[in-house]
């Protein structure tokens, strides 16, 4: 009994152990560490069709992709010969990829790419085939997409190559242009540099820090700096300038204000020059300054000589004439009563009028150039025109009387205050009256004053002389012109020209009002009427 | 009687103006150049000075400048009597304080005498007092 019990216990242990082992083995079979267990799962997930056959070409496995492609359930296909699947089954199956046509369950012909691989076990025995099928439509689609991409890439590549080529050509062109421009600039630079070096103007260029970057020989000569000298500064140049001009200061002005500046008549080492400054502007910014110097020493010396000549000539010619006229005036004033000889009296009167004429000629010749250059002072102050006209009539009356001409003031106006220079107004009126007397043989000279609507006074001098011919009117107020060129020369031909210059200096105008040959002429000139308020405002 | 100091180097003009001014009852003193003028002016203290510009030693502008800078002489009226018609001289003389700039050749001696009288009146100096 006991033996039986032991036997039973032993048997139960054996059975329990066998179950445990079977359980562990099953668990091992279904674990991830068993490749065979996960292989089928992997095959199921592949998109391509996978068929496994045994050595007899009987299908033992087909994955879901295969079922889908062949449209046959797995159960129906397993156990069939591979030749039943392929309409044109391959013999002598190679592992190479081939394109073949197969027929599915619904009779459709499907083009597929196949790959046949022999399955060899660990003992090197052939145990079956693994066949993969890939539908060509999908493949072609991918290939076509791939080809398209390849084509796109190729065209992009071509485009890139073309661009690179164009770029290279462009670069070559640019390089050539740069070379040409560099040459041009270099040539231009040489030409400019040579021009600047040999310029008759002094040329100095500074940068914005006021350092001299170019100075030509003319400028060096002006500032008495040897041609070989380099490293010249504005301070060096300043030591040669006499007077208040400060180079550094005016260059500062140029650099900050960007305006052209000119300084005339500067004295540099006993020479005279005009200095012109200009900013150098690059990209709308001031990059420096250019100083141009114009040597005017020669002009200054010539001008000085001319001025000296006129000053000396004025003095030396007028002084003896003043004395002659003065002496005659003394004779007439103090000794005329004592002279009984009529002829002597006439001679003295003639000498007097000749001396006056000579003084007038000298005045005309000496004053005309100075008047033209504005070097004669012409005042603008209130002057009573009536008083001046009356004084002029008194002064010219003896000459008029000697020709039996009447000279009179015809306006009833008692006073007419104009703005001008009393002496110059007198000179103009005397000149116009003298002209009238000169060209009138009988009749009268009349002087009138009118006020014009535009606050001016017009002084009219009318004669009953021979008038001015049409061809002479045009040049009447020009230099060295006479009212009647056919008349023997008794004047300089400057009288009307000087009168015109003087009237214009007093902001007036002179004209021939009217003329008629054989009947006479009327000359007139205008001057601004003096108005208290205007002058007060101005002052 | 008023005293005129005539600063002039031309003997003829000195003679002419001297006769004319004497005729018009002026006392006339003559300086032949600028230096002499500056020496005489303080002893004479004239009522008016007629000053030429072109003179030896010191020109009229320099004399005028000195006279106007001197406290004792700055108030004496001065008329420039010259034959130079350059505006630069005229402007300079007037700026320095000359009352008038007269071109000799444009005036008879009597005219100058009348201008002197008018100037004295304007400066509140009674002519011939």
XYZ file of C-alpha atoms in Angstrom:
668
model
C 0.000 0.000 0.000
C 2.680 2.344 1.087
C 4.524 1.477 -2.069
C 1.540 2.323 -4.097
C 1.225 5.590 -2.251
C 4.852 6.443 -2.983
C 4.315 5.407 -6.556
C 1.271 7.666 -6.820
C 3.093 10.620 -5.256
C 6.039 10.031 -7.604
C 3.691 9.864 -10.594
C 1.887 13.043 -9.570
C 5.223 14.878 -9.221
C 6.296 13.659 -12.663
C 3.046 14.795 -14.229
C 3.118 18.206 -12.462
C 6.741 18.725 -13.578
C 5.803 17.752 -17.168
C 2.958 20.328 -17.150
C 5.250 22.974 -15.752
C 7.816 22.227 -18.471
C 5.158 22.292 -21.187
C 3.887 25.631 -19.846
C 7.394 27.104 -19.787
C 8.062 25.802 -23.319
C 4.823 27.353 -24.655
C 5.678 30.585 -22.948
C 9.101 30.476 -24.550
C 7.533 29.849 -27.940
C 5.319 32.951 -27.582
C 8.043 35.225 -26.182
C 9.922 37.950 -28.171
C 13.175 35.998 -27.577
C 11.834 33.430 -30.060
C 12.522 34.724 -33.583
C 10.119 32.256 -35.117
C 7.261 33.701 -33.003
C 7.866 37.362 -34.050
C 8.824 36.517 -37.685
C 5.236 35.873 -38.733
C 4.097 39.122 -37.045
C 6.806 41.034 -38.892
C 5.867 39.378 -42.199
C 2.215 40.369 -41.600
C 3.100 44.026 -41.239
C 5.170 44.265 -44.425
C 3.460 46.106 -47.314
C 4.947 43.731 -49.880
C 3.492 40.316 -50.524
C 5.521 37.552 -48.858
C 4.890 33.901 -49.744
C 6.730 31.021 -48.072
C 6.771 27.565 -49.751
C 8.276 24.291 -48.787
C 10.853 22.460 -50.908
C 7.977 21.062 -52.997
C 6.787 24.602 -53.881
C 3.627 24.103 -51.765
C 2.578 27.404 -50.171
C 2.749 27.204 -46.388
C 2.426 30.952 -45.627
C 1.163 34.122 -47.260
C 0.897 37.473 -45.449
C -2.051 39.876 -45.412
C -0.502 42.026 -48.212
C -0.481 38.843 -50.338
C -4.124 38.139 -49.563
C -4.963 41.706 -50.584
C -2.941 41.522 -53.815
C -4.221 38.106 -54.911
C -7.684 38.684 -53.444
C -7.686 35.114 -52.002
C -8.117 34.359 -48.295
C -5.028 32.914 -46.577
C -6.806 29.647 -45.871
C -7.547 29.075 -49.582
C -4.055 29.733 -50.807
C -2.091 27.758 -48.186
C -1.503 24.217 -49.470
C -1.626 25.259 -53.179
C 1.327 24.890 -55.498
C 3.056 28.096 -56.364
C 2.475 27.417 -60.076
C -1.231 27.935 -59.508
C -0.627 31.528 -58.524
C 1.662 32.542 -61.316
C 0.137 32.421 -64.808
C 3.586 31.967 -66.159
C 5.394 30.266 -63.357
C 9.089 30.647 -63.290
C 11.308 27.703 -63.599
C 14.845 27.800 -62.481
C 13.882 30.508 -60.039
C 16.561 33.114 -59.508
C 16.860 35.615 -56.717
C 16.991 38.379 -59.335
C 14.212 40.865 -59.492
C 11.932 40.042 -62.398
C 8.773 41.552 -63.725
C 6.047 39.006 -64.338
C 2.289 38.927 -64.701
C 0.118 37.039 -62.284
C -3.626 36.398 -62.274
C -5.609 37.052 -59.076
C -8.671 35.202 -57.909
C -10.944 37.633 -59.818
C -8.999 36.903 -63.042
C -7.229 40.271 -63.212
C -3.723 40.257 -64.567
C -1.383 42.080 -62.207
C 2.117 43.050 -63.139
C 4.460 42.450 -60.262
C 8.125 42.463 -59.553
C 9.159 39.226 -57.915
C 12.018 38.100 -55.875
C 12.551 34.368 -55.283
C 14.901 33.393 -52.478
C 15.844 29.878 -51.488
C 15.467 29.037 -47.778
C 18.417 26.980 -46.518
C 18.382 25.492 -42.987
C 21.265 25.182 -40.541
C 22.238 21.853 -42.057
C 22.545 23.562 -45.479
C 19.541 21.722 -46.825
C 17.072 23.444 -49.211
C 13.772 23.627 -47.366
C 11.730 26.058 -49.448
C 11.286 29.489 -51.108
C 10.520 32.900 -49.786
C 8.873 34.907 -52.560
C 8.210 38.623 -52.435
C 5.850 40.360 -54.809
C 5.568 44.079 -55.342
C 2.859 45.510 -57.473
C 4.394 47.420 -60.342
C 1.814 50.198 -60.318
C 2.950 51.298 -56.869
C 6.560 50.788 -57.800
C 6.136 52.650 -61.054
C 4.354 55.403 -59.213
C 7.325 55.707 -56.876
C 9.771 55.356 -59.725
C 7.871 57.957 -61.752
C 7.789 60.277 -58.731
C 11.431 59.574 -58.170
C 12.165 60.179 -61.853
C 10.184 63.395 -61.684
C 12.196 64.443 -58.669
C 15.374 63.403 -60.455
C 14.288 65.405 -63.500
C 13.433 68.369 -61.314
C 16.772 68.065 -59.605
C 18.451 67.770 -62.991
C 16.707 70.885 -64.302
C 17.544 72.691 -61.070
C 21.070 71.472 -61.522
C 21.077 72.702 -65.116
C 19.655 75.987 -64.003
C 22.281 76.213 -61.313
C 25.013 75.343 -63.779
C 23.653 77.912 -66.208
C 23.479 80.471 -63.420
C 27.016 79.663 -62.379
C 28.094 79.994 -66.002
C 26.244 83.299 -66.372
C 27.656 84.450 -63.089
C 31.136 83.591 -64.222
C 30.563 85.445 -67.483
C 29.078 88.346 -65.558
C 32.054 88.309 -63.194
C 34.395 88.344 -66.148
C 32.515 91.274 -67.640
C 32.527 93.093 -64.309
C 36.203 92.368 -63.889
C 36.839 93.721 -67.363
C 34.742 96.773 -66.650
C 36.499 97.293 -63.332
C 39.818 97.066 -65.127
C 38.651 99.547 -67.750
C 37.245 101.881 -65.106
C 40.385 101.537 -63.006
C 42.398 102.472 -66.042
C 40.076 105.388 -66.811
C 40.188 106.557 -63.204
C 43.929 106.212 -63.145
C 44.188 108.146 -66.406
C 41.711 110.749 -65.138
C 43.593 110.976 -61.848
C 46.882 111.530 -63.676
C 45.297 114.127 -65.924
C 43.658 115.902 -62.982
C 46.764 115.701 -60.842
C 48.892 117.129 -63.656
C 46.315 119.857 -64.290
C 46.173 120.725 -60.606
C 49.969 120.687 -60.355
C 50.291 123.098 -63.274
C 47.224 125.192 -62.492
C 47.827 128.945 -62.539
C 45.608 129.098 -59.426
C 46.998 127.860 -56.133
C 45.187 124.637 -55.190
C 45.066 123.239 -51.678
C 42.826 120.374 -50.621
C 42.270 119.325 -47.040
C 40.487 116.371 -45.508
C 37.812 116.879 -42.886
C 40.443 116.930 -40.146
C 41.989 119.930 -41.928
C 45.121 118.007 -42.973
C 46.490 119.152 -46.330
C 46.252 116.248 -48.789
C 47.054 118.106 -52.024
C 48.939 121.346 -52.557
C 50.157 122.404 -55.974
C 53.302 124.305 -56.909
C 51.490 127.606 -57.485
C 50.177 127.531 -53.925
C 53.640 126.611 -52.625
C 55.163 129.521 -54.551
C 52.557 131.924 -53.192
C 53.320 130.868 -49.627
C 57.098 130.820 -50.363
C 57.353 127.087 -49.600
C 60.012 125.041 -51.477
C 58.496 122.652 -54.069
C 60.136 119.612 -52.434
C 58.635 120.375 -49.048
C 56.046 117.871 -47.844
C 54.059 117.607 -44.606
C 52.708 121.111 -44.980
C 50.030 122.168 -42.537
C 47.545 125.033 -42.482
C 49.545 126.445 -39.557
C 52.656 126.520 -41.799
C 50.715 128.502 -44.397
C 49.235 130.809 -41.753
C 52.684 132.126 -40.819
C 52.973 133.681 -44.307
C 49.641 135.545 -44.161
C 49.615 139.191 -43.131
C 46.376 140.551 -41.739
C 43.451 139.061 -39.900
C 42.669 136.103 -42.187
C 42.815 132.812 -40.249
C 43.028 129.833 -42.611
C 42.087 127.244 -40.015
C 39.030 129.261 -39.011
C 37.722 129.731 -42.552
C 38.300 126.031 -43.385
C 36.233 125.244 -40.271
C 33.485 127.486 -41.601
C 33.510 125.615 -44.910
C 33.447 122.200 -43.236
C 30.508 123.137 -41.037
C 28.463 125.396 -43.320
C 29.095 123.775 -46.733
C 28.995 127.181 -48.420
C 31.348 128.793 -50.908
C 33.434 131.583 -49.437
C 35.647 134.239 -51.019
C 38.205 136.519 -49.375
C 39.630 139.193 -51.641
C 42.846 141.184 -51.460
C 44.756 139.150 -48.916
C 48.402 139.936 -48.362
C 50.707 136.900 -48.368
C 54.476 137.469 -48.201
C 54.253 140.856 -49.979
C 51.981 139.376 -52.625
C 48.267 139.909 -53.018
C 45.743 137.184 -53.615
C 42.068 136.369 -53.633
C 41.154 133.222 -51.716
C 38.150 131.093 -52.650
C 36.960 128.163 -50.540
C 34.656 125.333 -51.456
C 33.549 122.216 -49.576
C 34.369 118.745 -50.967
C 31.164 116.735 -50.728
C 31.100 112.941 -51.025
C 27.897 110.960 -50.508
C 26.159 114.058 -49.164
C 28.821 114.443 -46.471
C 31.572 117.025 -46.253
C 34.813 115.176 -46.862
C 37.117 118.180 -46.879
C 37.723 121.620 -48.329
C 39.364 123.090 -51.404
C 41.227 126.386 -51.128
C 41.938 128.191 -54.393
C 44.300 131.138 -54.406
C 44.431 133.692 -57.209
C 47.602 135.747 -57.333
C 46.522 139.310 -58.082
C 49.830 141.011 -57.224
C 50.345 142.191 -60.803
C 46.785 143.495 -61.115
C 47.117 145.189 -57.736
C 50.377 146.852 -58.777
C 48.871 147.944 -62.103
C 45.764 149.201 -60.338
C 47.921 150.994 -57.764
C 50.012 152.601 -60.544
C 46.832 153.645 -62.316
C 45.389 155.105 -59.135
C 48.676 156.865 -58.392
C 48.693 158.252 -61.929
C 45.164 159.595 -61.586
C 45.871 161.014 -58.140
C 49.051 162.740 -59.321
C 47.491 163.804 -62.627
C 44.442 165.213 -60.806
C 46.671 167.182 -58.511
C 49.310 168.310 -60.973
C 46.930 169.289 -63.779
C 44.259 170.907 -61.670
C 46.561 172.852 -59.342
C 47.995 175.287 -61.944
C 44.576 175.623 -63.585
C 43.041 176.425 -60.207
C 45.727 179.075 -59.732
C 45.108 180.591 -63.197
C 41.387 180.724 -62.579
C 41.979 182.027 -59.074
C 44.237 184.827 -60.301
C 41.737 185.852 -62.995
C 39.017 185.806 -60.413
C 41.138 188.146 -58.252
C 41.737 190.448 -61.205
C 38.036 190.560 -62.025
C 37.130 191.100 -58.413
C 39.728 193.657 -57.350
C 41.405 195.219 -60.389
C 38.853 195.313 -63.221
C 37.854 198.870 -62.360
C 41.465 199.960 -62.826
C 41.756 198.496 -66.339
C 40.858 201.036 -68.971
C 41.900 199.050 -72.008
C 38.796 197.296 -73.372
C 40.869 194.821 -75.345
C 42.752 193.785 -72.213
C 39.448 193.280 -70.412
C 38.246 191.048 -73.271
C 41.527 189.119 -73.176
C 41.145 188.542 -69.448
C 37.555 187.369 -69.897
C 38.710 185.017 -72.675
C 41.502 183.614 -70.478
C 38.907 183.062 -67.765
C 36.529 181.153 -70.025
C 39.416 179.156 -71.542
C 40.688 178.234 -68.087
C 37.191 177.108 -67.121
C 36.988 175.065 -70.321
C 40.384 173.538 -69.697
C 39.437 172.665 -66.116
C 36.260 171.030 -67.412
C 38.196 169.022 -70.007
C 40.704 167.861 -67.401
C 37.838 167.010 -65.042
C 36.040 165.063 -67.761
C 39.119 163.012 -68.654
C 40.175 162.341 -65.077
C 36.744 161.720 -63.617
C 35.207 159.523 -66.337
C 37.210 156.346 -65.577
C 36.719 156.843 -61.849
C 33.015 157.447 -62.320
C 32.799 154.282 -64.420
C 34.482 152.330 -61.621
C 32.298 153.906 -58.951
C 35.274 155.666 -57.411
C 33.660 159.082 -57.343
C 31.613 159.770 -54.276
C 28.051 160.764 -55.129
C 26.010 161.872 -52.143
C 22.273 161.459 -51.767
C 21.073 164.316 -49.623
C 18.222 166.805 -49.877
C 18.998 169.521 -52.454
C 16.785 172.380 -53.565
C 16.613 172.032 -57.338
C 15.145 175.556 -57.824
C 18.086 177.092 -56.033
C 20.602 175.003 -58.019
C 18.910 175.791 -61.361
C 18.899 179.510 -60.580
C 22.593 179.400 -59.621
C 23.392 177.537 -62.860
C 21.471 180.146 -64.918
C 23.454 182.872 -63.191
C 26.694 181.047 -63.924
C 25.984 180.389 -67.592
C 24.209 183.651 -68.308
C 27.391 185.523 -69.387
C 28.069 182.896 -72.084
C 24.436 182.980 -73.243
C 24.416 186.759 -73.299
C 27.596 186.761 -75.384
C 25.604 184.871 -78.047
C 22.546 187.063 -77.574
C 20.603 184.157 -76.193
C 18.057 184.415 -73.448
C 18.251 181.935 -70.613
C 15.389 181.621 -68.161
C 13.639 179.469 -65.572
C 10.020 179.020 -66.614
C 8.449 177.105 -63.705
C 6.489 178.921 -61.047
C 7.498 176.333 -58.470
C 9.336 177.923 -55.526
C 11.192 174.958 -54.180
C 11.738 171.372 -55.253
C 13.763 169.231 -52.868
C 15.289 166.173 -54.476
C 17.690 163.519 -53.203
C 21.109 163.857 -54.768
C 24.528 165.443 -54.757
C 24.297 169.215 -55.065
C 27.613 169.585 -56.907
C 26.849 166.728 -59.309
C 23.335 168.077 -60.048
C 24.894 171.453 -60.742
C 27.466 169.784 -63.038
C 24.682 168.036 -65.009
C 22.543 171.188 -65.375
C 25.552 173.345 -66.384
C 26.509 170.662 -68.906
C 23.017 170.542 -70.445
C 22.662 174.353 -70.507
C 26.172 174.675 -72.037
C 25.204 172.139 -74.697
C 22.047 174.132 -75.421
C 23.997 177.372 -75.735
C 26.603 175.675 -77.932
C 24.082 174.407 -80.468
C 21.720 177.405 -80.428
C 22.382 180.463 -82.574
C 19.243 182.416 -81.769
C 16.343 182.200 -79.385
C 16.464 180.981 -75.826
C 17.303 178.263 -73.378
C 14.518 177.519 -70.919
C 14.711 175.399 -67.813
C 11.672 173.919 -66.111
C 11.057 171.599 -63.137
C 8.051 169.252 -63.012
C 6.925 166.799 -60.378
C 6.065 163.418 -61.847
C 3.286 161.146 -60.515
C 5.873 158.665 -59.189
C 7.413 161.109 -56.713
C 10.208 162.283 -58.907
C 11.318 165.666 -60.134
C 12.006 166.100 -63.820
C 14.357 168.900 -64.854
C 13.829 169.930 -68.490
C 16.375 171.980 -70.463
C 14.946 173.205 -73.761
C 16.783 175.063 -76.489
C 15.800 176.588 -79.814
C 18.884 175.267 -81.570
C 19.494 173.072 -84.538
C 18.206 169.856 -82.944
C 19.726 166.382 -83.117
C 19.634 164.389 -86.344
C 17.971 160.969 -86.179
C 21.201 159.072 -86.817
C 22.910 160.825 -83.902
C 20.171 160.194 -81.333
C 21.146 156.557 -80.757
C 24.704 157.317 -79.633
C 23.967 160.603 -77.893
C 24.772 159.407 -74.356
C 27.717 157.249 -75.392
C 31.367 157.988 -74.692
C 33.109 160.493 -77.027
C 29.864 161.313 -78.886
C 28.872 164.837 -79.738
C 25.408 166.236 -80.418
C 26.587 167.429 -83.806
C 29.618 165.549 -85.120
C 29.860 167.960 -88.082
C 30.535 170.911 -85.803
C 34.263 171.667 -85.267
C 35.528 169.874 -82.138
C 35.220 172.157 -79.138
C 34.416 169.516 -76.523
C 35.572 166.115 -75.303
C 32.345 164.338 -76.207
C 32.124 163.169 -72.617
C 29.612 165.692 -71.251
C 26.393 163.753 -71.881
C 28.079 160.442 -71.027
C 29.250 161.804 -67.642
C 25.823 163.376 -67.038
C 24.213 159.988 -67.673
C 26.623 158.227 -65.268
C 26.022 160.856 -62.586
C 22.217 160.784 -62.922
C 22.234 156.984 -62.716
C 24.408 157.099 -59.593
C 21.643 159.223 -58.045
C 19.036 156.609 -59.101
C 17.595 158.865 -61.798
C 17.473 158.746 -65.583
C 18.409 161.106 -68.377
C 16.887 161.321 -71.848
C 16.335 163.385 -74.932
C 12.660 164.329 -74.478
C 12.204 165.531 -78.019
C 14.147 167.075 -80.867
C 13.352 168.577 -84.218
C 16.012 169.552 -86.681
C 16.161 173.328 -87.012
C 13.743 173.878 -84.130
C 15.568 172.667 -81.047
C 15.818 169.898 -78.457
C 14.623 169.207 -74.936
C 16.822 167.163 -72.614
C 15.553 166.042 -69.252
C 16.684 164.121 -66.210
C 14.857 162.830 -63.175
C 15.728 162.622 -59.478
C 13.809 161.175 -56.552
C 11.844 163.770 -54.636
C 13.002 164.098 -51.044
C 10.327 162.902 -48.681
C 10.966 163.396 -45.011
C 9.254 160.146 -44.014
C 11.376 157.974 -46.345
C 14.637 159.370 -45.050
C 13.468 159.177 -41.445
C 12.467 155.559 -41.908
C 15.781 154.729 -43.516
C 17.790 156.408 -40.821
C 38.075 188.631 -36.846
C 38.251 184.929 -37.488
C 41.512 183.186 -38.046
C 41.957 180.683 -40.845
C 44.877 178.304 -40.888
C 45.588 177.535 -44.547
C 47.650 174.364 -44.926
C 48.885 174.548 -48.521
C 52.203 174.030 -50.278
C 51.392 175.729 -53.607
C 52.716 179.354 -53.422
C 50.272 180.614 -56.089
C 47.253 179.284 -54.272
C 48.605 180.606 -50.963
C 48.785 184.034 -52.542
C 45.317 183.845 -54.128
C 43.562 182.560 -50.982
C 45.477 184.978 -48.772
C 44.334 187.964 -50.843
C 40.754 186.696 -51.045
C 40.421 185.907 -47.336
C 42.054 189.186 -46.352
C 39.524 190.929 -48.597
C 36.813 189.088 -46.672
C 38.301 190.270 -43.348
C 39.795 186.999 -42.192
C 43.155 186.677 -40.469
C 45.040 184.131 -42.507
C 47.887 182.008 -41.217
C 49.741 179.669 -43.541
C 51.422 176.314 -42.894
C 53.387 174.962 -45.873
C 53.253 171.326 -44.839
C 51.722 168.996 -42.309
C 54.466 169.300 -39.723
C 54.266 173.088 -39.730
C 50.475 172.843 -39.354
C 50.774 170.663 -36.239
C 53.378 173.039 -34.794
C 51.353 176.187 -35.445
C 47.838 174.999 -34.687
C 48.115 175.079 -30.890
C 49.647 178.528 -30.731
C 47.250 180.035 -33.245
C 44.146 178.006 -32.315
C 42.405 179.001 -35.563
C 38.632 179.187 -35.995
C 38.856 176.947 -39.043
C 41.501 174.984 -40.927
C 41.683 174.659 -44.724
C 43.719 171.525 -45.304
C 45.357 170.389 -48.528
C 45.969 166.650 -48.955
C 49.047 166.259 -51.164
C 51.873 167.808 -49.230
C 55.506 166.938 -48.519
C 56.513 165.301 -45.198
C 53.043 164.421 -43.968
C 49.913 164.168 -46.082
C 46.655 165.878 -45.211
C 44.931 162.661 -44.077
C 47.680 162.014 -41.503
C 47.484 165.638 -40.292
C 43.689 165.423 -40.049
C 43.965 162.208 -38.041
C 46.389 163.789 -35.581
C 44.328 166.961 -35.219
C 41.146 164.985 -34.548
C 42.862 162.747 -32.020
C 44.238 165.674 -30.068
C 41.883 166.933 -27.355
C 42.977 170.526 -27.864
C 42.407 170.613 -31.605
C 39.663 168.042 -32.225
C 36.863 170.625 -32.202
C 38.397 172.953 -34.785
C 36.324 172.713 -37.988
C 38.385 171.407 -40.878
C 37.618 171.725 -44.594
C 39.639 169.624 -47.013
C 40.761 171.658 -49.999
C 42.287 169.340 -52.536
C 42.484 168.674 -56.232
C 42.257 164.891 -55.749
C 38.781 163.645 -56.680
C 39.268 160.003 -55.529
C 36.300 158.877 -53.462
C 38.616 156.877 -51.179
C 40.307 160.076 -49.989
C 36.983 161.863 -49.641
C 35.437 158.992 -47.670
C 38.503 158.693 -45.441
C 38.632 162.428 -44.762
C 34.942 162.651 -43.917
C 35.186 159.590 -41.681
C 38.084 161.148 -39.808
C 35.953 164.227 -39.096
C 36.484 166.742 -41.906
C 33.337 168.783 -42.458
C 33.576 169.057 -46.245
C 35.736 167.800 -49.067
C 36.161 170.534 -51.668
C 37.798 170.078 -55.075
C 39.785 173.302 -55.476
C 39.388 173.511 -59.232
C 35.609 173.494 -58.939
C 35.471 176.573 -56.721
C 36.507 180.164 -57.179
C 38.383 181.657 -54.206
C 35.261 183.700 -53.377
C 33.176 180.535 -53.318
C 35.624 179.043 -50.813
C 35.377 182.193 -48.699
C 31.579 181.883 -48.691
C 31.743 178.209 -47.723
C 34.096 179.122 -44.856
C 31.651 181.771 -43.624
C 28.734 179.337 -43.770
C 30.721 176.680 -41.954
C 31.631 179.095 -39.168
C 27.976 180.087 -38.828
C 26.892 176.463 -38.670
C 29.506 175.836 -35.970
C 28.176 178.797 -34.001
C 31.268 180.863 -34.632
C 30.255 184.358 -35.602
C 32.256 185.352 -38.674
C 34.301 188.466 -38.133
C 33.583 188.600 -34.407
